[in-house]
Amino acid sequence: MINKLIDAGKKENIKIEVVTLEKEKTFIETLNDKVTKTEISNLTTYNIKAIYGKKSVKIDTENIEDIDSIIKNLKINLELIDNVDEDEFASISIKNEKAIEYVNLDIKKVKNNLLSIDEFRKNDKDIKSIIVGYSFCHEKYTITNEKVLSKDEVLYHSYYSELTIEKDNEVKTTFFNKVGVNDCFDGFKNMFSEKITDLKLKINSQSCETSRYNIVLSNNCVSDILSRYGEMFDAESIYKRLSPLKDKYNEKIFSNVINIVEDPTNVNYIGKRLFDTEGTKTYYKTVIENGIFKAKLYNNKYAKKDNVKSTGNAFGVRNMYIMPGEFSKEELLNEYEECIYIDDLQGIHSGANYETGEMSLQAQGYTIKNGKKVNGLNMIILTTNIFELFNNVLKVGNDLELFDKNFGAPSLLVKDIAISGNK
Amino acid sequence: MEKTELESILHELTSTGADFAEIFLENSTTKKYSYLNNNLDDIEVKILDGVGLRIALDKDIYYGYTNQLSNEGVNKVINNLIVNIEGDKKYDNIKLNEKAVYNSNPKINHDEYGEENKKDFLKKFNEKIREKNEFIEQVSLTIYENDQKVTIANHTGLYVEDNRMLTRVIVSVVAKKGESIANVFKPYGSSSGYELLDTIDIEKESDIISEAINNKLDAVPCIGCEMPVIMAPGFGAVIFHEACGHAMEATSVADDLSVLSGKLGQKIASDKVTIIDDGSIDKYWGSTHIDDEGNKTRKNLLIENGVLKGYLIDELNNRKMNMNVTGSGRRESYHYAPTSRMNNTYLSPGTDKVEDMIKNTKFGLFAKRMGGGSVSPTTGEFNFAVTEGYMIRDGKIAECVKSASLIGTTLDILNNVESVSDNLEYETGACGSVSGWVPVTIGQPTIKVSKILVGGVKNDK
């Protein structure tokens, strides 16, 4: 059907390229000792790019059968838009040199694994509930135009848990996850003991006085913040005057201990991709080097505008992270006699403003004395902006983790940040 | 798919002992017109065409979905589902009723309005906003139109089709003055057609946006502490959406994982709080004729004079709750199993006067516009963002402050609502949860909360 669509486009002088995504997914969730959700899906989506003269438009569709309707819609949209920034198609065919090792999922084994986590609850009266979820995804990407056929394929596993304890009439909950190219159940299960201990410390949590504090931000919190602002390196966002980094290319914008890279070629991370959605080969790149903004991320259109080559980022970013430092989390917590450790941030989608860089975020964590967690902290608000936060980083932890296919981070020691509380 | 084909699928789905089977067919087209840099920058089209199949035995639920609508594709999903249940077939003869069809009946259909007219509206709005304010760096205007046809059939013989239409306009403006950057975001929406555009007064809205921009460019850091907060009508209701809305969804209540589980009939809020969720209000952004399980939407009284009166309950969570289904089963698309969600949630108007609320506040915050927020229904801890706020000093509205988050817990905040005015307004938004993103409306009159924690810096005065 794709070739028929391309041929139909040719008759109208419209060049067409199709990116096909075939995705199979299995999702299982348990609550305590029961499997509560089992979901299986099988989807094929077509992203159709059409170029006519200097104009280009796209249609994302799950139905490629009605070719006449697709061509008609492309023509209408090409006629209507004003944007004449030139785009282009993939020019080189790219394929995996090594075939992916397919995993036949043993659903029974997966369910038993998830249910085995309930032993933590059965052995601990303070645990009210444990929700555990597992996803297995198999994705195949194909780019087809008149000259090119590129193929890529990925498999990945992800686990998450929502753990709830109830003690002294108080309820506390925490959420954590683990992802991997290979099955990472053992590593995920090993997280539970520490998570339970840490959550229990949050019983009788208090707030703090509104003031400025030295803080340690856990790796998951840093990753969440990075994911909110990850688009800021994108040339399109900068060009459109939306990114907080507009006018800051080649400037020192963060602390010199901050180095941010994007690594879509890393086979150990689930965001690994051979090429982006325009067929441009991906590669490792340093975006922030010693705090300096070194590399904008481009798709074809905006690369042409800046007279550079596409960086293979038409899909955004994959495997972007702050490079780990040399300090353990314990060393970060021990840096000051007292500090605040924040391990949970909420409301990032609304409380972190992308265009201005300002953020005001509900937070939770612990007060730290001499490197030890003394008591839980909650009902506090972290107030800062992306520049102050990353400029005030003193040390970078060695505990880098990638939490999804896009972002990851290590823990950070940050000086002098405003925290509001009601004490 | 024809009726007989649907019946055949339902028979297959229940062949190994499932006591519940449902088919959700969806065909939808979403079109986004993006106006940026003074031109129609892009048009994005997204077409979904697939089926979601759901079966259950007692409280165990299995869901599968595909857009491979051939016999082979659908059978693959069926086989993957029925293998999870081992038992005797419960239904010998599933016959679907006569199909009930619902339509959105817009005044101006999406394809009747004319593509050039859509572009023209965006062009005029863009020009008007830009001419009002010299500091504007970027104006981003989007028209979003969605046409969705859903067909739902289940083992009881339910057979319905709903042809839904959504239209939305989103304005996002970024301005810069020296080193200060400010932005304003305003959405407009309805579950109808392009008659929406006639309700937008471009001149008036551009004035409001420009005034907000000017104030926000000069904003100072907000003071961070507990204080009284007066929340403007309309989007101020995000406080109720987050503080108690999610906690009243069976999604968490059914498993005893909500802070409001087991509290029916109890006083959980101040006397001034009466909250309703109603998915049947004609043309409202969060409305549909039927929910995504095929049940008619309706007005649901959730809290009355501070007493918890009801929850939002979908079919399968009701197997754990044993109450009445409320027509609240929703999903973003067939890619998700449905669960109970809000539609149009509002606080009933009271009688207090806005001027009295302000006059009687020695030191506090006036939250004029809000962003979204989030909540843990289990603990009741929630947050939401104030995107345009002003300090109140000695009974008067004072300086504009930079964006701040407000946080609290469900029961504390509901009991701290001390004043409710009579100027009920509504705003449109999008709510994300386990069954994806769904359009919602929130509404309230101006209210005063006696104390809530506001994010900011230390008050040195």
PDB file of N, CA and C in Angstrom, chain B residues 28-64:
ATOM      1  N   SER B  28     -11.348   8.200  14.365  1.00  0.00           N
ATOM      2  CA  SER B  28     -11.321   9.621  14.686  1.00  0.00           C
ATOM      3  C   SER B  28     -10.248  10.342  13.893  1.00  0.00           C
ATOM      4  N   THR B  29     -10.529  11.599  13.611  1.00  0.00           N
ATOM      5  CA  THR B  29      -9.574  12.465  12.908  1.00  0.00           C
ATOM      6  C   THR B  29      -9.384  13.726  13.718  1.00  0.00           C
ATOM      7  N   THR B  30      -8.126  14.034  13.991  1.00  0.00           N
ATOM      8  CA  THR B  30      -7.783  15.266  14.706  1.00  0.00           C
ATOM      9  C   THR B  30      -6.941  16.127  13.789  1.00  0.00           C
ATOM     10  N   LYS B  31      -7.297  17.386  13.725  1.00  0.00           N
ATOM     11  CA  LYS B  31      -6.539  18.304  12.873  1.00  0.00           C
ATOM     12  C   LYS B  31      -6.109  19.507  13.725  1.00  0.00           C
ATOM     13  N   LYS B  32      -4.822  19.854  13.641  1.00  0.00           N
ATOM     14  CA  LYS B  32      -4.324  21.022  14.387  1.00  0.00           C
ATOM     15  C   LYS B  32      -3.728  22.017  13.408  1.00  0.00           C
ATOM     16  N   TYR B  33      -4.245  23.238  13.448  1.00  0.00           N
ATOM     17  CA  TYR B  33      -3.718  24.313  12.604  1.00  0.00           C
ATOM     18  C   TYR B  33      -2.870  25.201  13.506  1.00  0.00           C
ATOM     19  N   SER B  34      -1.575  25.277  13.221  1.00  0.00           N
ATOM     20  CA  SER B  34      -0.679  26.061  14.083  1.00  0.00           C
ATOM     21  C   SER B  34      -0.281  27.347  13.380  1.00  0.00           C
ATOM     22  N   TYR B  35      -0.609  28.452  14.007  1.00  0.00           N
ATOM     23  CA  TYR B  35      -0.261  29.764  13.455  1.00  0.00           C
ATOM     24  C   TYR B  35       0.848  30.352  14.308  1.00  0.00           C
ATOM     25  N   LEU B  36       2.006  30.610  13.689  1.00  0.00           N
ATOM     26  CA  LEU B  36       3.197  31.011  14.424  1.00  0.00           C
ATOM     27  C   LEU B  36       4.047  31.846  13.487  1.00  0.00           C
ATOM     28  N   ASN B  37       4.827  32.780  14.068  1.00  0.00           N
ATOM     29  CA  ASN B  37       5.672  33.634  13.210  1.00  0.00           C
ATOM     30  C   ASN B  37       4.866  34.305  12.115  1.00  0.00           C
ATOM     31  N   ASN B  38       3.667  34.717  12.479  1.00  0.00           N
ATOM     32  CA  ASN B  38       2.800  35.453  11.558  1.00  0.00           C
ATOM     33  C   ASN B  38       2.401  34.679  10.308  1.00  0.00           C
ATOM     34  N   ASN B  39       2.471  33.351  10.384  1.00  0.00           N
ATOM     35  CA  ASN B  39       1.920  32.607   9.255  1.00  0.00           C
ATOM     36  C   ASN B  39       1.380  31.258   9.703  1.00  0.00           C
ATOM     37  N   LEU B  40       0.613  30.634   8.804  1.00  0.00           N
ATOM     38  CA  LEU B  40       0.112  29.298   9.116  1.00  0.00           C
ATOM     39  C   LEU B  40       1.294  28.359   8.971  1.00  0.00           C
ATOM     40  N   ASP B  41       1.873  28.011  10.098  1.00  0.00           N
ATOM     41  CA  ASP B  41       3.164  27.335  10.124  1.00  0.00           C
ATOM     42  C   ASP B  41       3.050  25.852   9.822  1.00  0.00           C
ATOM     43  N   ASP B  42       1.989  25.233  10.313  1.00  0.00           N
ATOM     44  CA  ASP B  42       1.902  23.785  10.156  1.00  0.00           C
ATOM     45  C   ASP B  42       0.454  23.336  10.307  1.00  0.00           C
ATOM     46  N   ILE B  43       0.151  22.216   9.669  1.00  0.00           N
ATOM     47  CA  ILE B  43      -1.130  21.539   9.881  1.00  0.00           C
ATOM     48  C   ILE B  43      -0.804  20.081  10.188  1.00  0.00           C
ATOM     49  N   GLU B  44      -1.218  19.626  11.371  1.00  0.00           N
ATOM     50  CA  GLU B  44      -0.967  18.228  11.739  1.00  0.00           C
ATOM     51  C   GLU B  44      -2.288  17.474  11.706  1.00  0.00           C
ATOM     52  N   VAL B  45      -2.258  16.310  11.107  1.00  0.00           N
ATOM     53  CA  VAL B  45      -3.460  15.479  11.046  1.00  0.00           C
ATOM     54  C   VAL B  45      -3.136  14.142  11.694  1.00  0.00           C
ATOM     55  N   LYS B  46      -4.057  13.681  12.531  1.00  0.00           N
ATOM     56  CA  LYS B  46      -3.855  12.368  13.156  1.00  0.00           C
ATOM     57  C   LYS B  46      -5.145  11.569  13.007  1.00  0.00           C
ATOM     58  N   ILE B  47      -5.018  10.363  12.457  1.00  0.00           N
ATOM     59  CA  ILE B  47      -6.192   9.528  12.225  1.00  0.00           C
ATOM     60  C   ILE B  47      -6.041   8.229  13.007  1.00  0.00           C
ATOM     61  N   LEU B  48      -7.040   7.947  13.848  1.00  0.00           N
ATOM     62  CA  LEU B  48      -7.076   6.671  14.567  1.00  0.00           C
ATOM     63  C   LEU B  48      -8.182   5.811  13.984  1.00  0.00           C
ATOM     64  N   ASP B  49      -7.930   4.517  13.895  1.00  0.00           N
ATOM     65  CA  ASP B  49      -8.936   3.617  13.339  1.00  0.00           C
ATOM     66  C   ASP B  49      -8.670   2.236  13.895  1.00  0.00           C
ATOM     67  N   GLY B  50      -9.369   1.882  14.966  1.00  0.00           N
ATOM     68  CA  GLY B  50      -9.074   0.605  15.584  1.00  0.00           C
ATOM     69  C   GLY B  50     -10.166   0.141  16.521  1.00  0.00           C
ATOM     70  N   VAL B  51      -9.855  -0.941  17.232  1.00  0.00           N
ATOM     71  CA  VAL B  51     -10.843  -1.541  18.134  1.00  0.00           C
ATOM     72  C   VAL B  51     -10.189  -1.928  19.452  1.00  0.00           C
ATOM     73  N   GLY B  52     -10.924  -1.717  20.553  1.00  0.00           N
ATOM     74  CA  GLY B  52     -10.503  -2.178  21.867  1.00  0.00           C
ATOM     75  C   GLY B  52     -11.485  -3.226  22.346  1.00  0.00           C
ATOM     76  N   LEU B  53     -10.965  -4.363  22.803  1.00  0.00           N
ATOM     77  CA  LEU B  53     -11.821  -5.445  23.283  1.00  0.00           C
ATOM     78  C   LEU B  53     -11.537  -5.670  24.761  1.00  0.00           C
ATOM     79  N   ARG B  54     -12.592  -5.807  25.524  1.00  0.00           N
ATOM     80  CA  ARG B  54     -12.409  -5.957  26.972  1.00  0.00           C
ATOM     81  C   ARG B  54     -13.243  -7.140  27.441  1.00  0.00           C
ATOM     82  N   ILE B  55     -12.646  -7.995  28.272  1.00  0.00           N
ATOM     83  CA  ILE B  55     -13.415  -9.055  28.911  1.00  0.00           C
ATOM     84  C   ILE B  55     -13.086  -9.054  30.394  1.00  0.00           C
ATOM     85  N   ALA B  56     -13.983  -9.663  31.172  1.00  0.00           N
ATOM     86  CA  ALA B  56     -13.740  -9.759  32.606  1.00  0.00           C
ATOM     87  C   ALA B  56     -14.427 -11.005  33.135  1.00  0.00           C
ATOM     88  N   LEU B  57     -13.834 -11.538  34.191  1.00  0.00           N
ATOM     89  CA  LEU B  57     -14.517 -12.551  34.982  1.00  0.00           C
ATOM     90  C   LEU B  57     -14.464 -12.056  36.413  1.00  0.00           C
ATOM     91  N   ASP B  58     -15.621 -11.725  36.938  1.00  0.00           N
ATOM     92  CA  ASP B  58     -15.698 -11.089  38.254  1.00  0.00           C
ATOM     93  C   ASP B  58     -14.881  -9.804  38.210  1.00  0.00           C
ATOM     94  N   LYS B  59     -13.803  -9.704  39.011  1.00  0.00           N
ATOM     95  CA  LYS B  59     -13.050  -8.441  39.034  1.00  0.00           C
ATOM     96  C   LYS B  59     -11.750  -8.493  38.235  1.00  0.00           C
ATOM     97  N   ASP B  60     -11.521  -9.606  37.550  1.00  0.00           N
ATOM     98  CA  ASP B  60     -10.300  -9.720  36.751  1.00  0.00           C
ATOM     99  C   ASP B  60     -10.578  -9.220  35.340  1.00  0.00           C
ATOM    100  N   ILE B  61      -9.775  -8.264  34.895  1.00  0.00           N
ATOM    101  CA  ILE B  61     -10.054  -7.563  33.632  1.00  0.00           C
ATOM    102  C   ILE B  61      -8.919  -7.773  32.643  1.00  0.00           C
ATOM    103  N   TYR B  62      -9.283  -7.969  31.396  1.00  0.00           N
ATOM    104  CA  TYR B  62      -8.304  -8.177  30.336  1.00  0.00           C
ATOM    105  C   TYR B  62      -8.664  -7.275  29.158  1.00  0.00           C
ATOM    106  N   TYR B  63      -7.651  -6.622  28.614  1.00  0.00           N
ATOM    107  CA  TYR B  63      -7.925  -5.662  27.530  1.00  0.00           C
ATOM    108  C   TYR B  63      -6.948  -5.856  26.389  1.00  0.00           C
ATOM    109  N   GLY B  64      -7.448  -5.747  25.196  1.00  0.00           N
ATOM    110  CA  GLY B  64      -6.577  -5.833  24.028  1.00  0.00           C
ATOM    111  C   GLY B  64      -7.025  -4.837  22.985  1.00  0.00           C
TER     112      GLY B  64
END
